[in-house]
Each structure stands twice: as C-alpha cells, then as structure tokens.
mmCIF file of C-alpha atoms in Angstrom:
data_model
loop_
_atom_site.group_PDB
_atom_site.id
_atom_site.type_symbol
_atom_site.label_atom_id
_atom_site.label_comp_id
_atom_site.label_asym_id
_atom_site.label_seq_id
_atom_site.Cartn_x
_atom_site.Cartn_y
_atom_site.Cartn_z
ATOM 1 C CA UNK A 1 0.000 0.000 0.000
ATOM 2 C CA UNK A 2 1.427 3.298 -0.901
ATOM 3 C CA UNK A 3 1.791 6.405 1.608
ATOM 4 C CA UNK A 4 -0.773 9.014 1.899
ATOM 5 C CA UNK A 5 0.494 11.979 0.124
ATOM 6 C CA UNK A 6 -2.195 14.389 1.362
ATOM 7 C CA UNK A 7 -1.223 16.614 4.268
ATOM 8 C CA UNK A 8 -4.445 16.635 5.765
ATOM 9 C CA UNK A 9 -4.712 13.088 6.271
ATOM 10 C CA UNK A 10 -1.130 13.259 8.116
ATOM 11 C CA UNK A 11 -2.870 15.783 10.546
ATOM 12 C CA UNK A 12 -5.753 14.103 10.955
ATOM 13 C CA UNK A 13 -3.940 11.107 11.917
ATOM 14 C CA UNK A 14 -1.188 13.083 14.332
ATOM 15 C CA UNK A 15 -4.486 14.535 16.368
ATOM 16 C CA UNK A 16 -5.703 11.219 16.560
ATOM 17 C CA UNK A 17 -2.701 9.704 17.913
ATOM 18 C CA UNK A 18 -1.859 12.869 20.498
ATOM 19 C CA UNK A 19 -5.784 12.456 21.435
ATOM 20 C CA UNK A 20 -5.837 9.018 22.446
ATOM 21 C CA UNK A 21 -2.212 9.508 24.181
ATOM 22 C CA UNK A 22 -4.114 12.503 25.582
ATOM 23 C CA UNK A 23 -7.147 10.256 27.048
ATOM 24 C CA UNK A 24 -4.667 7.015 27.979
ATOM 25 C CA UNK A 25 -5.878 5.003 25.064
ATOM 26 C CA UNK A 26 -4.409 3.032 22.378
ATOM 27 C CA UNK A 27 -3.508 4.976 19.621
ATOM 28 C CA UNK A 28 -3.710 1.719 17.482
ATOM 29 C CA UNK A 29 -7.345 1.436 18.266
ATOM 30 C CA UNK A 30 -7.965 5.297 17.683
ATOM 31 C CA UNK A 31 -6.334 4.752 13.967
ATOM 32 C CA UNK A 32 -8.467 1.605 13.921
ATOM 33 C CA UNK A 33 -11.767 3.186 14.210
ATOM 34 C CA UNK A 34 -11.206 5.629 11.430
ATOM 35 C CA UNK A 35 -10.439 3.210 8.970
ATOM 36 C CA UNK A 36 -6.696 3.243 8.672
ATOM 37 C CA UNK A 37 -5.647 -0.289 7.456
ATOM 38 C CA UNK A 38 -3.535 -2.240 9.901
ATOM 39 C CA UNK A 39 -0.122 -2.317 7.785
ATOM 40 C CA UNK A 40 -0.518 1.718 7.800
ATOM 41 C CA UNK A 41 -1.229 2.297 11.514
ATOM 42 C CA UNK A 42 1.842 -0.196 12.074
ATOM 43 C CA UNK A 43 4.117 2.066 10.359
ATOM 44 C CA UNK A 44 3.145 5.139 11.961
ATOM 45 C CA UNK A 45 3.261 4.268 15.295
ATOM 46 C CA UNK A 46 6.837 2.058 14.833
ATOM 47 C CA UNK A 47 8.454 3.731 11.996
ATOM 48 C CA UNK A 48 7.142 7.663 12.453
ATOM 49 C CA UNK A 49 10.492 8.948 10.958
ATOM 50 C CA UNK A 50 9.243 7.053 7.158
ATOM 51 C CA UNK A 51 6.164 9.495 7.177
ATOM 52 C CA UNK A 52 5.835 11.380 4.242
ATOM 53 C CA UNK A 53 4.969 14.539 5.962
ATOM 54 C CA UNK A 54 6.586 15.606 9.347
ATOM 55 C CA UNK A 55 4.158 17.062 11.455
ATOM 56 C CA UNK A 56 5.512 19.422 14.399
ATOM 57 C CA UNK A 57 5.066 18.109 17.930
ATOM 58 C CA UNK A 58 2.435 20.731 19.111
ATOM 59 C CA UNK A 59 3.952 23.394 21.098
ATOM 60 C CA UNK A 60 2.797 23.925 24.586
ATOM 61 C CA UNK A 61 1.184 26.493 26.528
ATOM 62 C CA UNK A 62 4.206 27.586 28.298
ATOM 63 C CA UNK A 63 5.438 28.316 24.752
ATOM 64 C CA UNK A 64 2.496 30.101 23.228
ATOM 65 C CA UNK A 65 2.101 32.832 26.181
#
C-alpha cells in the first residue's frame, strides 16, 4: 500500500494519535476506528520517521504565552 500523500490526512492522523495519548488510550485502536488499514497504523506508530509529511510536535502552553 502506498503512503498518503495528502497533508491533511497526516494531521488528521497526528491529532488522533496525540488524542488518544491525551485520554490514555491506544492509539492503534484510535487509527483503527477511522479506517486506517492495519499495515498503515503499524508504520506510523513504529516507523514515524518514514512518514511522508513531518508534522511538528504541538507546542505547549508555556510556549504560546
């Protein structure tokens, strides 16, 4: 299966993953239950430096104000 090329889906699946951290749940399920195949969710979670896009850790509050 090929990587997602589309920035937004990269996003979509960083919030997901930071979410579930967030709430103390799986991040595997999280990327489950929107559909992204097992061989994908794999990668991202034990490979994140052979993403296509990068996405910035958020920064925190300390940092913003």
């Amino acid at each position: 299966m090929e990587r997602r090329s589309d920035y937004k889906t990269a996003l979509m699946i960083e919030a997901t993953i930071h979410e579930a951290q967030d709430q103390n749940r799986s991040p595997a399920r999280a990327l489950a239950a929107l559909g992204v195949p097992f061989e994908v969710a794999m990668r991202v979670l034990t490979r994140p430096d052979e993403r296509r896009h990068a996405v910035p850790p958020p920064r925190s509050s300390e940092a913003q104000g």
